[in-house]
Amino acid sequence: QVQLVESGGGLVEPGGSLRLSCAASGSISGFGDMGWWRQAPGKPRELVATITRAGMSSYADSVDGRFAISRDNAKNTAYLQMYRLKPEDTAIYFCYGDLRARLWGRGTQVTVAS
C-alpha cells in the first residue's frame, strides 16, 4: 500500500511563502489525479488544487494566481508552492492521490499570522 506523507507546513507571516511536499512511499507515475485539500476550523473542507497525470492543473478561486501545484514522478513527490499567503489560508493541508482508490496523507498545518 502506497502511503502519502505531507511536509513543509509551519508558521509564516502574511505575504510569505511556503512549499508543501507530498512524498509517496512508492511510484506516483501510475497515479491519476493528485491534489491538495485544506480544512480550517469552522469552515468546510476546500479543494485547493489538482493536477492530472498529464500535468494539467486547476485551482480554487481563492488561491488561483498565488498557489502552484506540481508533481515530480522521478521523486515520487507532489508539491504545492504557496505565495502571498493570507491569514485565511491557515488550515491543515492534505494531499491525495488517485490510484486504484483515493489515498490520503495525514496533513500538515499551515498557519499564517503576524
Backbone as JSON Lines, residues from 0, in Angstrom:
{"i":0,"aa":"Q","n":[0.85,-1.18,0.0],"ca":[0.0,0.0,0.0],"c":[0.89,1.23,0.0]}
{"i":1,"aa":"V","n":[0.73,2.07,-1.02],"ca":[1.48,3.31,-1.08],"c":[0.95,4.28,-0.03]}
{"i":2,"aa":"Q","n":[1.85,4.94,0.66],"ca":[1.45,5.94,1.64],"c":[1.93,7.32,1.19]}
{"i":3,"aa":"L","n":[1.16,8.33,1.58],"ca":[1.5,9.72,1.27],"c":[1.81,10.46,2.56]}
{"i":4,"aa":"V","n":[2.89,11.22,2.56],"ca":[3.29,11.96,3.74],"c":[3.55,13.42,3.35]}
{"i":5,"aa":"E","n":[2.79,14.32,3.96],"ca":[2.98,15.75,3.71],"c":[4.06,16.32,4.62]}
{"i":6,"aa":"S","n":[4.71,17.36,4.13],"ca":[5.67,18.11,4.94],"c":[5.75,19.53,4.4]}
{"i":7,"aa":"G","n":[6.4,20.39,5.16],"ca":[6.62,21.75,4.71],"c":[5.72,22.79,5.33]}
{"i":8,"aa":"G","n":[4.77,22.35,6.13],"ca":[3.92,23.32,6.79],"c":[4.65,24.06,7.88]}
{"i":9,"aa":"G","n":[3.99,25.07,8.44],"ca":[4.6,25.83,9.51],"c":[3.93,27.16,9.69]}
{"i":10,"aa":"L","n":[4.6,28.03,10.43],"ca":[4.1,29.37,10.7],"c":[4.8,30.35,9.77]}
{"i":11,"aa":"V","n":[4.02,31.18,9.1],"ca":[4.58,32.16,8.18],"c":[3.79,33.46,8.31]}
{"i":12,"aa":"E","n":[4.46,34.57,8.1],"ca":[3.78,35.85,8.17],"c":[2.96,36.11,6.91]}
{"i":13,"aa":"P","n":[1.93,36.93,7.02],"ca":[1.17,37.29,5.81],"c":[2.09,37.84,4.73]}
{"i":14,"aa":"G","n":[1.84,37.41,3.51],"ca":[2.69,37.8,2.4],"c":[3.85,36.87,2.14]}
{"i":15,"aa":"G","n":[4.06,35.93,3.05],"ca":[5.17,35.0,2.92],"c":[4.84,33.82,2.0]}
{"i":16,"aa":"S","n":[5.8,32.91,1.91],"ca":[5.66,31.75,1.02],"c":[6.0,30.47,1.78]}
{"i":17,"aa":"L","n":[5.42,29.39,1.32],"ca":[5.75,28.05,1.8],"c":[5.64,27.09,0.63]}
{"i":18,"aa":"R","n":[6.39,26.01,0.71],"ca":[6.22,24.94,-0.25],"c":[5.91,23.65,0.49]}
{"i":19,"aa":"L","n":[4.75,23.1,0.21],"ca":[4.37,21.82,0.79],"c":[4.79,20.7,-0.13]}
{"i":20,"aa":"S","n":[5.2,19.6,0.47],"ca":[5.57,18.41,-0.28],"c":[4.67,17.26,0.12]}
{"i":21,"aa":"C","n":[4.42,16.4,-0.83],"ca":[3.63,15.19,-0.59],"c":[4.44,14.03,-1.16]}
{"i":22,"aa":"A","n":[5.13,13.34,-0.28],"ca":[6.03,12.27,-0.69],"c":[5.32,10.93,-0.63]}
{"i":23,"aa":"A","n":[5.41,10.17,-1.7],"ca":[4.8,8.84,-1.75],"c":[5.85,7.78,-1.45]}
{"i":24,"aa":"S","n":[5.4,6.71,-0.79],"ca":[6.32,5.62,-0.44],"c":[6.6,4.72,-1.64]}
{"i":25,"aa":"G","n":[5.84,4.94,-2.73],"ca":[6.06,4.2,-3.95],"c":[5.93,5.12,-5.15]}
{"i":26,"aa":"S","n":[5.94,4.53,-6.32],"ca":[5.88,5.33,-7.53],"c":[4.55,6.05,-7.68]}
{"i":27,"aa":"I","n":[4.6,7.3,-8.14],"ca":[3.37,8.04,-8.41],"c":[3.07,8.1,-9.9]}
{"i":28,"aa":"S","n":[3.91,7.46,-10.69],"ca":[3.7,7.53,-12.14],"c":[2.39,6.89,-12.55]}
{"i":29,"aa":"G","n":[1.91,5.96,-11.72],"ca":[0.63,5.32,-12.01],"c":[-0.57,6.04,-11.44]}
{"i":30,"aa":"F","n":[-0.3,7.09,-10.68],"ca":[-1.4,7.86,-10.11],"c":[-2.12,8.63,-11.21]}
{"i":31,"aa":"G","n":[-3.42,8.77,-11.03],"ca":[-4.17,9.69,-11.87],"c":[-4.02,11.08,-11.29]}
{"i":32,"aa":"D","n":[-5.14,11.67,-10.92],"ca":[-5.09,12.99,-10.32],"c":[-4.38,12.94,-8.97]}
{"i":33,"aa":"M","n":[-3.68,14.01,-8.68],"ca":[-3.19,14.28,-7.33],"c":[-3.62,15.69,-6.98]}
{"i":34,"aa":"G","n":[-3.66,15.97,-5.69],"ca":[-4.11,17.31,-5.32],"c":[-4.0,17.58,-3.85]}
{"i":35,"aa":"W","n":[-4.53,18.74,-3.5],"ca":[-4.48,19.21,-2.13],"c":[-5.86,19.73,-1.72]}
{"i":36,"aa":"W","n":[-6.29,19.33,-0.55],"ca":[-7.45,19.88,0.11],"c":[-6.95,20.59,1.37]}
{"i":37,"aa":"R","n":[-7.79,21.46,1.9],"ca":[-7.46,22.06,3.19],"c":[-8.71,22.12,4.06]}
{"i":38,"aa":"Q","n":[-8.46,22.1,5.37],"ca":[-9.53,22.14,6.35],"c":[-9.16,23.17,7.4]}
{"i":39,"aa":"A","n":[-9.96,24.21,7.49],"ca":[-9.76,25.24,8.51],"c":[-10.84,25.1,9.56]}
{"i":40,"aa":"P","n":[-10.56,25.45,10.8],"ca":[-11.56,25.33,11.87],"c":[-12.82,26.11,11.53]}
{"i":41,"aa":"G","n":[-13.95,25.45,11.66],"ca":[-15.22,26.12,11.44],"c":[-15.58,26.37,10.0]}
{"i":42,"aa":"K","n":[-14.76,25.89,9.08],"ca":[-15.04,26.1,7.66],"c":[-15.17,24.75,6.95]}
{"i":43,"aa":"P","n":[-15.89,24.74,5.84],"ca":[-15.98,23.48,5.09],"c":[-14.64,23.14,4.46]}
{"i":44,"aa":"R","n":[-14.43,21.86,4.24],"ca":[-13.21,21.44,3.55],"c":[-13.2,22.02,2.14]}
{"i":45,"aa":"E","n":[-12.03,22.43,1.7],"ca":[-11.92,23.1,0.41],"c":[-10.89,22.4,-0.47]}
{"i":46,"aa":"L","n":[-11.27,22.14,-1.69],"ca":[-10.32,21.6,-2.66],"c":[-9.46,22.76,-3.16]}
{"i":47,"aa":"V","n":[-8.17,22.69,-2.93],"ca":[-7.28,23.81,-3.22],"c":[-6.73,23.73,-4.64]}
{"i":48,"aa":"A","n":[-6.2,22.57,-5.0],"ca":[-5.55,22.44,-6.31],"c":[-5.51,20.98,-6.71]}
{"i":49,"aa":"T","n":[-5.56,20.74,-8.0],"ca":[-5.42,19.39,-8.54],"c":[-4.47,19.42,-9.72]}
{"i":50,"aa":"I","n":[-3.85,18.27,-9.97],"ca":[-3.0,18.12,-11.14],"c":[-3.23,16.73,-11.71]}
{"i":51,"aa":"T","n":[-3.42,16.66,-13.02],"ca":[-3.65,15.37,-13.65],"c":[-2.32,14.68,-13.93]}
{"i":52,"aa":"R","n":[-2.42,13.44,-14.36],"ca":[-1.21,12.69,-14.71],"c":[-0.46,13.41,-15.84]}
{"i":53,"aa":"A","n":[-1.2,14.05,-16.71],"ca":[-0.59,14.77,-17.83],"c":[-0.04,16.13,-17.44]}
{"i":54,"aa":"G","n":[-0.3,16.53,-16.19],"ca":[0.24,17.8,-15.71],"c":[-0.68,18.98,-15.82]}
{"i":55,"aa":"M","n":[-1.95,18.74,-16.15],"ca":[-2.92,19.83,-16.2],"c":[-3.34,20.16,-14.77]}
{"i":56,"aa":"S","n":[-3.35,21.44,-14.45],"ca":[-3.66,21.85,-13.09],"c":[-4.9,22.73,-13.04]}
{"i":57,"aa":"S","n":[-5.53,22.74,-11.89],"ca":[-6.67,23.61,-11.65],"c":[-6.63,24.05,-10.19]}
{"i":58,"aa":"Y","n":[-7.26,25.18,-9.92],"ca":[-7.16,25.8,-8.6],"c":[-8.5,26.35,-8.13]}
{"i":59,"aa":"A","n":[-8.65,26.39,-6.82],"ca":[-9.78,27.11,-6.25],"c":[-9.6,28.59,-6.54]}
{"i":60,"aa":"D","n":[-10.72,29.29,-6.7],"ca":[-10.66,30.72,-6.96],"c":[-9.89,31.46,-5.87]}
{"i":61,"aa":"S","n":[-9.99,30.96,-4.64],"ca":[-9.38,31.64,-3.51],"c":[-7.85,31.62,-3.55]}
{"i":62,"aa":"V","n":[-7.27,30.7,-4.34],"ca":[-5.81,30.59,-4.37],"c":[-5.24,30.78,-5.77]}
{"i":63,"aa":"D","n":[-6.09,30.88,-6.77],"ca":[-5.63,30.98,-8.14],"c":[-4.74,32.22,-8.3]}
{"i":64,"aa":"G","n":[-3.58,32.01,-8.9],"ca":[-2.63,33.11,-9.06],"c":[-1.64,33.22,-7.92]}
{"i":65,"aa":"R","n":[-1.9,32.52,-6.82],"ca":[-0.98,32.57,-5.67],"c":[-0.33,31.22,-5.39]}
{"i":66,"aa":"F","n":[-1.02,30.14,-5.72],"ca":[-0.52,28.79,-5.46],"c":[-0.18,28.11,-6.78]}
{"i":67,"aa":"A","n":[0.76,27.19,-6.72],"ca":[1.13,26.4,-7.89],"c":[1.35,24.96,-7.48]}
{"i":68,"aa":"I","n":[0.64,24.06,-8.15],"ca":[0.78,22.63,-7.87],"c":[1.67,22.01,-8.94]}
{"i":69,"aa":"S","n":[2.47,21.04,-8.53],"ca":[3.33,20.33,-9.46],"c":[3.54,18.91,-8.97]}
{"i":70,"aa":"R","n":[4.06,18.06,-9.83],"ca":[4.38,16.7,-9.43],"c":[5.66,16.29,-10.14]}
{"i":71,"aa":"D","n":[6.49,15.56,-9.43],"ca":[7.75,15.07,-9.96],"c":[7.72,13.56,-9.85]}
{"i":72,"aa":"N","n":[7.44,12.89,-10.95],"ca":[7.32,11.44,-10.91],"c":[8.64,10.78,-10.55]}
{"i":73,"aa":"A","n":[9.75,11.39,-10.93],"ca":[11.06,10.81,-10.64],"c":[11.34,10.8,-9.14]}
{"i":74,"aa":"K","n":[10.79,11.78,-8.44],"ca":[10.99,11.88,-6.98],"c":[9.79,11.36,-6.21]}
{"i":75,"aa":"N","n":[8.77,10.89,-6.93],"ca":[7.55,10.38,-6.27],"c":[6.97,11.4,-5.31]}
{"i":76,"aa":"T","n":[6.95,12.63,-5.74],"ca":[6.52,13.71,-4.85],"c":[5.68,14.73,-5.62]}
{"i":77,"aa":"A","n":[4.64,15.2,-4.96],"ca":[3.85,16.32,-5.45],"c":[4.11,17.51,-4.55]}
{"i":78,"aa":"Y","n":[3.93,18.69,-5.11],"ca":[4.24,19.91,-4.37],"c":[3.08,20.9,-4.46]}
{"i":79,"aa":"L","n":[3.02,21.76,-3.46],"ca":[2.13,22.91,-3.52],"c":[2.95,24.12,-3.1]}
{"i":80,"aa":"Q","n":[3.3,24.93,-4.06],"ca":[4.03,26.17,-3.79],"c":[3.01,27.26,-3.51]}
{"i":81,"aa":"M","n":[3.15,27.9,-2.37],"ca":[2.19,28.9,-1.94],"c":[2.9,30.24,-1.78]}
{"i":82,"aa":"Y","n":[2.39,31.24,-2.48],"ca":[2.94,32.6,-2.42],"c":[1.89,33.55,-1.86]}
{"i":83,"aa":"R","n":[2.36,34.69,-1.4],"ca":[1.47,35.77,-0.93],"c":[0.41,35.22,0.0]}
{"i":84,"aa":"L","n":[0.85,34.48,0.98],"ca":[-0.07,33.83,1.9],"c":[-0.86,34.85,2.72]}
{"i":85,"aa":"K","n":[-2.1,34.46,3.02],"ca":[-3.02,35.31,3.77],"c":[-3.45,34.56,5.04]}
{"i":86,"aa":"P","n":[-3.9,35.29,6.04],"ca":[-4.37,34.6,7.25],"c":[-5.48,33.58,6.95]}
{"i":87,"aa":"E","n":[-6.29,33.85,5.96],"ca":[-7.37,32.92,5.63],"c":[-6.87,31.65,4.96]}
{"i":88,"aa":"D","n":[-5.58,31.58,4.66],"ca":[-5.01,30.33,4.16],"c":[-4.66,29.37,5.3]}
{"i":89,"aa":"T","n":[-4.78,29.83,6.52],"ca":[-4.49,28.99,7.67],"c":[-5.41,27.78,7.68]}
{"i":90,"aa":"A","n":[-4.83,26.59,7.71],"ca":[-5.6,25.35,7.65],"c":[-4.65,24.17,7.76]}
{"i":91,"aa":"I","n":[-5.23,23.0,7.9],"ca":[-4.47,21.77,7.72],"c":[-4.59,21.4,6.23]}
{"i":92,"aa":"Y","n":[-3.48,21.14,5.61],"ca":[-3.45,20.82,4.19],"c":[-3.19,19.32,4.02]}
{"i":93,"aa":"F","n":[-4.06,18.7,3.24],"ca":[-3.98,17.27,2.99],"c":[-3.73,17.02,1.51]}
{"i":94,"aa":"C","n":[-2.8,16.15,1.21],"ca":[-2.64,15.76,-0.19],"c":[-3.35,14.44,-0.43]}
{"i":95,"aa":"Y","n":[-3.69,14.21,-1.68],"ca":[-4.3,12.96,-2.07],"c":[-3.75,12.53,-3.43]}
{"i":96,"aa":"G","n":[-3.9,11.25,-3.69],"ca":[-3.53,10.72,-4.99],"c":[-4.5,9.61,-5.36]}
{"i":97,"aa":"D","n":[-4.9,9.59,-6.61],"ca":[-5.85,8.59,-7.08],"c":[-5.1,7.45,-7.74]}
{"i":98,"aa":"L","n":[-5.14,6.32,-7.09],"ca":[-4.55,5.11,-7.65],"c":[-5.72,4.17,-7.93]}
{"i":99,"aa":"R","n":[-5.73,3.01,-7.39],"ca":[-6.95,2.19,-7.53],"c":[-8.04,2.76,-6.64]}
{"i":100,"aa":"A","n":[-7.64,3.41,-5.59],"ca":[-8.55,4.14,-4.7],"c":[-7.87,5.46,-4.36]}
{"i":101,"aa":"R","n":[-8.6,6.34,-3.74],"ca":[-8.01,7.63,-3.35],"c":[-7.2,7.42,-2.08]}
{"i":102,"aa":"L","n":[-5.95,7.81,-2.13],"ca":[-5.06,7.74,-0.97],"c":[-4.91,9.13,-0.39]}
{"i":103,"aa":"W","n":[-4.78,9.2,0.92],"ca":[-4.68,10.47,1.63],"c":[-3.45,10.48,2.54]}
{"i":104,"aa":"G","n":[-2.87,11.67,2.65],"ca":[-1.87,11.87,3.68],"c":[-2.54,12.28,4.98]}
{"i":105,"aa":"R","n":[-1.73,12.46,6.02],"ca":[-2.28,12.81,7.34],"c":[-2.4,14.31,7.54]}
{"i":106,"aa":"G","n":[-1.83,15.09,6.65],"ca":[-1.99,16.53,6.74],"c":[-0.78,17.24,7.33]}
{"i":107,"aa":"T","n":[-0.66,18.51,6.99],"ca":[0.37,19.36,7.56],"c":[-0.26,20.73,7.85]}
{"i":108,"aa":"Q","n":[0.06,21.28,9.0],"ca":[-0.56,22.53,9.44],"c":[0.16,23.71,8.81]}
{"i":109,"aa":"V","n":[-0.62,24.62,8.27],"ca":[-0.12,25.9,7.78],"c":[-0.81,27.0,8.57]}
{"i":110,"aa":"T","n":[-0.02,27.85,9.19],"ca":[-0.55,28.96,9.95],"c":[0.04,30.26,9.42]}
{"i":111,"aa":"V","n":[-0.82,31.17,9.03],"ca":[-0.4,32.46,8.5],"c":[-0.81,33.53,9.5]}
{"i":112,"aa":"A","n":[0.17,34.09,10.17],"ca":[-0.11,35.07,11.22],"c":[1.11,35.93,11.45]}
{"i":113,"aa":"S","n":[0.86,37.14,11.98],"ca":[1.96,38.06,12.28],"c":[2.63,37.66,13.59]}
